[in-house]
C-alpha positions as a printed NumPy array, in Angstrom:
array([[ 19.449, 104.766,  10.136],
       [ 18.909, 105.75 ,   6.648],
       [ 21.703, 105.804,   4.885],
       [ 21.479, 108.002,   1.12 ],
       [ 23.217, 106.316,  -1.786],
       [ 26.831, 106.284,  -2.201],
       [ 27.582, 108.088,  -5.496],
       [ 31.41 , 108.667,  -6.335],
       [ 32.633, 110.504,  -9.357],
       [ 36.359, 110.559, -10.873],
       [ 37.434, 113.304, -13.055],
       [ 40.179, 113.102, -15.314],
       [ 42.561, 115.87 , -16.201],
       [ 44.927, 114.946, -19.04 ],
       [ 48.964, 116.618, -18.021],
       [ 48.434, 115.349, -14.357],
       [ 45.69 , 112.509, -14.455],
       [ 44.042, 113.98 , -11.418],
       [ 41.467, 111.763,  -9.82 ],
       [ 38.58 , 112.859,  -7.103],
       [ 36.162, 110.433,  -5.978],
       [ 33.636, 111.861,  -3.384],
       [ 30.824, 110.561,  -1.493],
       [ 28.426, 111.01 ,   1.093],
       [ 26.303, 109.564,   3.538],
       [ 23.588, 110.447,   6.495],
       [ 23.955, 109.205,   9.568],
       [ 20.886, 109.358,  12.188],
       [ 20.619, 109.09 ,  16.032],
       [ 17.718, 110.495,  18.171],
       [ 18.171, 113.48 ,  20.076],
       [ 19.014, 112.033,  23.167],
       [ 22.284, 111.134,  22.355],
       [ 21.413, 107.492,  22.673],
       [ 21.86 , 107.165,  18.697],
       [ 19.335, 104.604,  17.416],
       [ 21.74 , 103.268,  15.248],
       [ 25.223, 103.292,  15.598],
       [ 26.877, 105.981,  14.268],
       [ 30.509, 106.933,  12.903],
       [ 32.479, 106.236,   9.802],
       [ 36.067, 105.168,   8.775],
       [ 37.886, 105.93 ,   5.546],
       [ 41.545, 104.036,   5.15 ],
       [ 44.126, 103.871,   2.507],
       [ 47.018, 101.579,   1.515],
       [ 48.959, 104.044,  -0.186],
       [ 49.332, 105.787,  -3.863],
       [ 51.539, 104.019,  -6.185],
       [ 51.32 , 101.645,  -8.816],
       [ 50.345,  98.425,  -7.628],
       [ 50.814,  94.635,  -9.195],
       [ 47.648,  93.069,  -9.071],
       [ 48.768,  90.388,  -6.605],
       [ 49.492,  93.174,  -3.907],
       [ 46.293,  95.282,  -4.72 ],
       [ 44.578,  92.302,  -3.648],
       [ 46.274,  91.981,  -0.327],
       [ 45.952,  95.69 ,  -0.138],
       [ 41.985,  95.164,  -0.535],
       [ 42.226,  93.044,   1.929],
       [ 44.114,  94.657,   4.853],
       [ 41.965,  97.69 ,   4.012],
       [ 38.791,  95.949,   4.658],
       [ 40.279,  94.361,   8.261],
       [ 41.54 ,  97.85 ,   9.451],
       [ 37.779,  99.523,   8.711],
       [ 36.229,  96.794,  10.426],
       [ 38.98 ,  97.056,  13.418],
       [ 37.772, 100.763,  13.836],
       [ 34.257,  99.989,  13.358],
       [ 34.455,  97.479,  16.306],
       [ 35.769, 100.289,  18.342],
       [ 33.114, 102.789,  17.41 ],
       [ 30.564, 100.534,  18.176],
       [ 31.908,  99.932,  21.127],
       [ 32.003, 103.414,  22.138],
       [ 35.839, 104.331,  21.603],
       [ 36.278, 107.714,  20.385],
       [ 37.587, 108.839,  17.212],
       [ 41.185, 109.077,  18.008],
       [ 41.155, 105.116,  19.681],
       [ 39.531, 104.192,  16.711],
       [ 41.576, 105.274,  14.241],
       [ 44.71 , 103.862,  16.287],
       [ 42.972, 100.309,  15.779],
       [ 42.864, 101.038,  12.067],
       [ 46.356, 101.798,  11.837],
       [ 47.65 ,  98.8  ,  13.366],
       [ 45.804,  96.648,  11.322],
       [ 47.551,  98.38 ,   8.555],
       [ 51.23 ,  98.524,   9.909],
       [ 50.497,  94.994,  10.928],
       [ 50.371,  93.386,   7.171],
       [ 53.424,  92.438,   5.814],
       [ 52.528,  93.745,   2.512],
       [ 52.661,  97.643,   3.565],
       [ 55.509, 100.111,   3.777],
       [ 54.585, 100.466,   7.112],
       [ 55.338,  98.624,  10.465],
       [ 56.009,  95.454,   9.618],
       [ 57.215,  94.914,   5.727],
       [ 58.883,  98.541,   6.238],
       [ 61.41 ,  99.555,   3.512],
       [ 65.166,  98.788,   4.092],
       [ 67.064, 102.321,   4.485],
       [ 70.509, 102.398,   2.661],
       [ 71.996, 100.815,   5.484],
       [ 69.627,  97.731,   5.406],
       [ 67.972,  99.094,   8.327],
       [ 64.144, 100.064,   9.006],
       [ 63.446, 103.11 ,  10.101],
       [ 59.56 , 104.362,  10.777],
       [ 57.556, 107.524,  10.821],
       [ 53.858, 107.971,  12.314],
       [ 52.049, 110.554,  13.687],
       [ 48.301, 110.679,  14.845],
       [ 45.863, 114.23 ,  15.531],
       [ 42.721, 114.313,  17.244],
       [ 40.095, 116.386,  16.152],
       [ 38.67 , 117.113,  19.678],
       [ 41.801, 118.582,  21.745],
       [ 43.839, 119.233,  18.711],
       [ 46.468, 117.626,  20.091],
       [ 49.174, 115.741,  18.12 ],
       [ 51.735, 113.183,  18.263],
       [ 54.504, 111.697,  16.066],
       [ 57.512, 109.539,  15.508],
       [ 60.318, 110.137,  13.464],
       [ 62.883, 107.702,  12.163],
       [ 61.919, 105.162,  14.91 ],
       [ 63.297, 101.318,  14.962],
       [ 62.695,  98.376,  16.425],
       [ 58.983,  99.141,  17.519],
       [ 56.487,  97.137,  15.678],
       [ 53.743,  99.821,  15.86 ],
       [ 54.546, 103.401,  15.622],
       [ 51.483, 104.948,  15.956],
       [ 50.786, 103.395,  19.222],
       [ 53.934, 105.468,  20.279],
       [ 52.549, 108.623,  18.091],
       [ 49.351, 107.826,  20.133],
       [ 50.725, 107.682,  23.568],
       [ 52.576, 110.767,  22.895],
       [ 49.032, 112.355,  22.234],
       [ 47.827, 110.378,  25.353],
       [ 50.614, 112.   ,  27.769],
       [ 50.66 , 115.352,  26.219],
       [ 46.903, 115.313,  27.391],
       [ 47.358, 115.11 ,  30.367],
       [ 49.254, 118.233,  31.173],
       [ 52.929, 119.315,  32.208],
       [ 55.674, 117.122,  33.587],
       [ 57.535, 117.194,  36.751],
       [ 59.257, 120.993,  37.638],
       [ 56.589, 122.527,  35.139],
       [ 58.135, 120.578,  31.53 ],
       [ 56.389, 120.752,  28.519],
       [ 55.657, 117.218,  27.476],
       [ 57.186, 116.313,  23.709],
       [ 54.493, 115.673,  21.306],
       [ 57.333, 114.785,  18.406],
       [ 60.262, 112.148,  18.946],
       [ 62.535, 110.895,  16.964],
       [ 65.018, 107.845,  16.958],
       [ 67.006, 106.165,  19.468],
       [ 64.992, 108.862,  22.13 ],
       [ 61.429, 108.201,  20.606],
       [ 62.197, 104.157,  20.783],
       [ 63.46 , 104.979,  25.014],
       [ 60.458, 106.53 ,  25.219],
       [ 57.992, 104.486,  23.974],
       [ 59.873, 101.375,  25.752],
       [ 59.617, 103.293,  29.263],
       [ 56.12 , 103.659,  28.603],
       [ 55.093, 100.14 ,  28.32 ],
       [ 55.58 ,  99.602,  24.424],
       [ 57.19 ,  96.56 ,  24.031],
       [ 60.475,  97.002,  21.171],
       [ 60.24 ,  94.442,  18.786],
       [ 63.911,  93.616,  16.88 ],
       [ 64.063,  94.858,  13.517],
       [ 65.304,  91.988,  12.05 ],
       [ 61.732,  90.75 ,  12.967],
       [ 60.074,  93.603,  10.711],
       [ 61.508,  92.627,   7.655],
       [ 59.861,  90.67 ,   5.131],
       [ 61.401,  88.637,   2.683],
       [ 59.774,  90.971,   0.167],
       [ 61.538,  93.395,   1.963],
       [ 65.162,  91.829,   1.852],
       [ 64.481,  90.784,  -1.776],
       [ 63.711,  94.686,  -2.847],
       [ 66.941,  95.817,  -0.823],
       [ 68.989,  93.777,  -2.409],
       [ 67.925,  94.377,  -5.877],
       [ 67.934,  97.981,  -5.399],
       [ 71.456,  98.02 ,  -4.021],
       [ 72.583,  96.285,  -7.26 ],
       [ 70.739,  98.516,  -9.253],
       [ 72.236, 101.897,  -7.114],
       [ 75.806,  99.92 ,  -7.792],
       [ 75.232,  99.78 , -11.495],
       [ 74.123, 103.28 , -11.606],
       [ 77.302, 104.514,  -9.668],
       [ 79.479, 102.254, -11.54 ],
       [ 81.046, 100.459,  -8.359],
       [ 80.25 ,  97.408, -10.026],
       [ 83.564,  96.089, -11.968],
       [ 83.192,  95.395, -15.814],
       [ 80.13 ,  97.04 , -16.264],
       [ 80.419,  99.288, -19.666],
       [ 78.931, 102.877, -19.977],
       [ 76.037, 102.326, -21.917],
       [ 74.377,  99.829, -19.701],
       [ 75.407, 101.742, -16.654],
       [ 73.392, 105.354, -18.201],
       [ 70.353, 102.894, -18.941],
       [ 70.364, 101.209, -15.273],
       [ 70.231, 104.83 , -13.904],
       [ 67.274, 105.912, -15.907],
       [ 65.209, 103.164, -14.891],
       [ 65.81 , 103.945, -11.005],
       [ 63.72 , 106.59 , -11.379],
       [ 61.189, 106.439,  -8.231],
       [ 58.256, 107.257, -10.894],
       [ 55.43 , 106.285,  -9.169],
       [ 56.878, 103.304,  -7.368],
       [ 55.44 , 101.838,  -3.953],
       [ 54.534, 105.018,  -1.843],
       [ 52.341, 102.835,  -0.243],
       [ 52.117, 105.04 ,   3.106],
       [ 49.081, 103.665,   5.249],
       [ 46.583, 106.136,   6.825],
       [ 43.034, 106.525,   8.575],
       [ 40.554, 109.252,   9.261],
       [ 37.663, 108.591,  11.655],
       [ 34.253, 110.067,  12.741],
       [ 32.71 , 108.981,  16.384],
       [ 29.252, 108.542,  17.126],
       [ 29.597, 111.943,  19.175],
       [ 31.149, 113.902,  15.717],
       [ 34.771, 113.817,  16.897],
       [ 37.054, 113.423,  14.032],
       [ 40.396, 111.519,  14.009],
       [ 43.757, 110.896,  11.738],
       [ 46.479, 109.279,  11.506],
       [ 49.645, 108.51 ,   8.775],
       [ 52.422, 105.498,   9.434],
       [ 55.087, 104.766,   6.777],
       [ 58.394, 102.925,   6.598],
       [ 59.563, 106.09 ,   4.177],
       [ 61.044, 105.652,   0.66 ],
       [ 63.686, 102.886,  -0.084],
       [ 67.504, 103.18 ,  -0.14 ],
       [ 66.222, 106.441,   1.939],
       [ 69.586, 108.   ,   3.907],
       [ 69.664, 106.677,   7.134],
       [ 67.65 , 109.526,   9.617],
       [ 65.467, 110.643,   6.938],
       [ 62.132, 111.456,   7.963],
       [ 59.097, 111.728,   5.734],
       [ 55.489, 113.397,   5.789],
       [ 54.037, 110.983,   8.117],
       [ 55.92 , 112.517,  11.232],
       [ 55.722, 115.808,   9.936],
       [ 53.071, 118.084,  11.778],
       [ 50.441, 119.145,   8.857],
       [ 51.89 , 117.288,   5.785],
       [ 50.81 , 113.727,   7.068],
       [ 47.729, 114.284,   9.039],
       [ 45.261, 116.866,   9.863],
       [ 41.992, 116.59 ,  12.601],
       [ 39.698, 119.159,  13.382],
       [ 36.36 , 119.217,  15.268],
       [ 34.128, 122.233,  13.966],
       [ 34.048, 125.542,  15.78 ],
       [ 36.324, 128.657,  15.904],
       [ 34.866, 129.719,  12.574],
       [ 34.829, 126.213,  11.498],
       [ 31.493, 124.763,  10.083],
       [ 32.983, 121.557,   8.767],
       [ 35.212, 118.786,  11.08 ],
       [ 37.732, 117.989,   9.131],
       [ 40.307, 114.803,   8.691],
       [ 42.614, 114.129,   6.143],
       [ 45.403, 111.415,   5.782],
       [ 47.878, 111.606,   2.871],
       [ 50.521, 109.346,   1.12 ],
       [ 52.849, 109.75 ,  -1.781],
       [ 56.888, 111.273,  -1.827],
       [ 57.079, 112.357,   1.313],
       [ 59.176, 115.444,   0.246],
       [ 56.739, 116.534,  -1.809],
       [ 54.077, 116.31 ,   0.542],
       [ 56.358, 118.457,   3.687],
       [ 56.774, 121.648,   0.785],
       [ 53.451, 121.681,   0.441],
       [ 51.923, 120.753,   3.944],
       [ 49.284, 118.867,   1.987],
       [ 47.243, 117.889,   4.857],
       [ 46.455, 120.851,   6.321],
       [ 45.79 , 122.249,   2.849],
       [ 43.06 , 120.222,   1.893],
       [ 41.976, 120.498,   5.644],
       [ 41.184, 124.2  ,   4.93 ],
       [ 39.98 , 123.788,   1.127],
       [ 37.29 , 121.567,   3.139],
       [ 35.495, 124.102,   4.411],
       [ 33.881, 125.272,   1.009],
       [ 30.803, 124.627,   0.37 ],
       [ 31.458, 122.115,  -2.895],
       [ 33.94 , 119.635,  -1.175],
       [ 34.485, 117.666,  -4.702],
       [ 35.491, 120.914,  -6.219],
       [ 37.564, 122.3  ,  -3.532],
       [ 39.678, 119.095,  -3.012],
       [ 39.909, 119.23 ,  -7.188],
       [ 41.503, 122.674,  -6.251],
       [ 43.522, 122.325,  -3.658],
       [ 45.123, 119.333,  -5.441],
       [ 45.578, 121.172,  -8.462],
       [ 47.019, 124.883,  -7.18 ],
       [ 48.158, 123.608,  -3.976],
       [ 50.21 , 120.536,  -4.975],
       [ 50.158, 119.629,  -8.451],
       [ 51.005, 122.993,  -9.804],
       [ 52.72 , 124.524,  -6.839],
       [ 54.931, 126.972,  -7.073],
       [ 57.238, 124.856,  -4.31 ],
       [ 57.155, 121.964,  -6.245],
       [ 58.077, 123.851,  -9.345],
       [ 61.287, 121.899,  -9.798],
       [ 59.735, 118.387,  -9.849],
       [ 58.864, 116.816, -12.923],
       [ 56.123, 114.289, -11.218],
       [ 54.287, 115.222,  -8.389],
       [ 53.482, 112.26 ,  -6.32 ],
       [ 50.503, 112.439,  -3.794],
       [ 47.463, 111.105,  -2.699],
       [ 45.097, 112.334,   0.166],
       [ 41.826, 110.735,   2.053],
       [ 39.246, 113.345,   3.12 ],
       [ 36.454, 113.31 ,   5.46 ],
       [ 34.359, 116.336,   6.611],
       [ 31.319, 116.093,   8.695],
       [ 28.551, 118.373,   9.948],
       [ 25.741, 117.979,  12.941],
       [ 22.286, 118.599,  10.907],
       [ 19.061, 118.393,  12.12 ],
       [ 16.808, 116.646,   9.873],
       [ 13.179, 117.798,   8.935],
       [ 12.499, 114.331,   8.343],
       [ 11.515, 111.752,   9.485],
       [ 10.765, 113.957,  12.583],
       [ 12.438, 117.2  ,  13.57 ],
       [ 13.677, 116.008,  16.968],
       [ 16.568, 113.722,  14.938],
       [ 19.932, 115.191,  14.704],
       [ 22.297, 113.496,  12.345],
       [ 25.741, 113.785,  11.064],
       [ 26.121, 114.423,   7.928],
       [ 29.449, 112.789,   6.656],
       [ 31.244, 113.203,   3.243],
       [ 34.486, 110.915,   2.3  ],
       [ 36.585, 112.064,  -0.608],
       [ 39.939, 110.79 ,  -2.161],
       [ 41.964, 112.285,  -4.688],
       [ 45.855, 111.405,  -6.303],
       [ 48.378, 111.698,  -8.647],
       [ 49.512, 108.332,  -8.837],
       [ 48.595, 105.703, -11.33 ],
       [ 46.259, 104.037,  -8.489],
       [ 45.496, 104.515,  -4.511],
       [ 43.77 , 101.517,  -2.347],
       [ 41.145, 102.628,  -0.119],
       [ 38.816, 101.075,   1.979],
       [ 35.375, 103.021,   4.189],
       [ 32.975, 101.592,   6.119],
       [ 30.304, 103.222,   8.219],
       [ 28.989, 101.804,  11.75 ],
       [ 25.563, 100.682,   9.953],
       [ 27.575,  98.886,   7.702],
       [ 27.777,  95.181,   7.772],
       [ 31.078,  95.247,   5.515],
       [ 33.207,  97.553,   4.55 ],
       [ 33.851,  98.783,   0.784],
       [ 37.267,  98.751,  -0.7  ],
       [ 37.888, 100.884,  -4.17 ],
       [ 41.926, 100.607,  -5.92 ],
       [ 40.219, 101.684,  -9.067],
       [ 41.224, 104.802, -10.861],
       [ 39.25 , 106.901, -13.644],
       [ 35.937, 104.835, -13.1  ],
       [ 32.417, 106.152, -12.593],
       [ 30.956, 104.124, -10.013],
       [ 27.813, 104.257,  -7.726],
       [ 27.492, 102.166,  -4.87 ],
       [ 23.821, 102.536,  -2.549],
       [ 24.771, 101.786,   1.262],
       [ 22.002,  99.388,   2.462],
       [ 21.079,  99.183,   6.319]])
């Protein structure tokens, strides 16, 4: 198949320094449905925020591995929702990301994870919130989605799509997902961050004896969450049949109150996937990252997906990020709005060339963030290896070669 050159744009808008990068590629397959080259595409993110160089390197590695995992699934004929799950498992299993293994600890020193997944074909959704003792929360979300697709339970009961806390944990175990003790999910890195944060809080709240006032005030201003590591992970996928799926997983904000649930579990906030049809010319898939409260109050995933039905995807995403997020009336009280999105959209297009009987899937993918950086990776099923980017504000061109 032919892949057109991938071109990415980044535009800086000074007050919010919003970055939007976009690219498109064509995939071709012959009409019999047996692709003459394998179709499919994956785009992943390891979160929007500020990352040290050493961590950025780890993020790039895990983004590449996640892309490879998803593409392996696609090449084996998996549907989008299975491929997106495979990518997320890889992202959760990295001790460096704030999802699954190595998640942030909450105020009580516990790990509570959020995750959700959406299937663009069936439009089913599965989510878990504040779940402990499960290594891969996305597997529980995916299992909920699969069970819901099977239809009603005994006595006509509706199957759940969103479970939280101990109930979510018990449901997961009863559906064959192995438990994992919470202490195994913490890392040296997350434990030392917890101790550091706890000390900062004690200083800020004046609970450490012998602290003078001025020192205390300075400490508390430093504790502002700035654009710290809001490293929720996520992925969006289109499979060989043109179905889309999206998923997101997060350990939540550091030092969050026990029981707090972020955007990664909320419908329409963390991820969105919808095949074309019902007036929609494009199939769209979105996964978000950033400050959960900001993303929940703007339902950013669904807003971005809706914007993608406009003709100019790049312009539409810029406008959605500006109007529905940065200057959203729902967030006027916030001094800094923190978030990032990855988006893909695709449509079937009958190509005039090289011959009229070739139908391809045109895939466009974009990402945008208001934070200092965002690490993304992407790969089509024709590519031999994934590409990654954590650059901000640079204009670059890459040519995808067969």
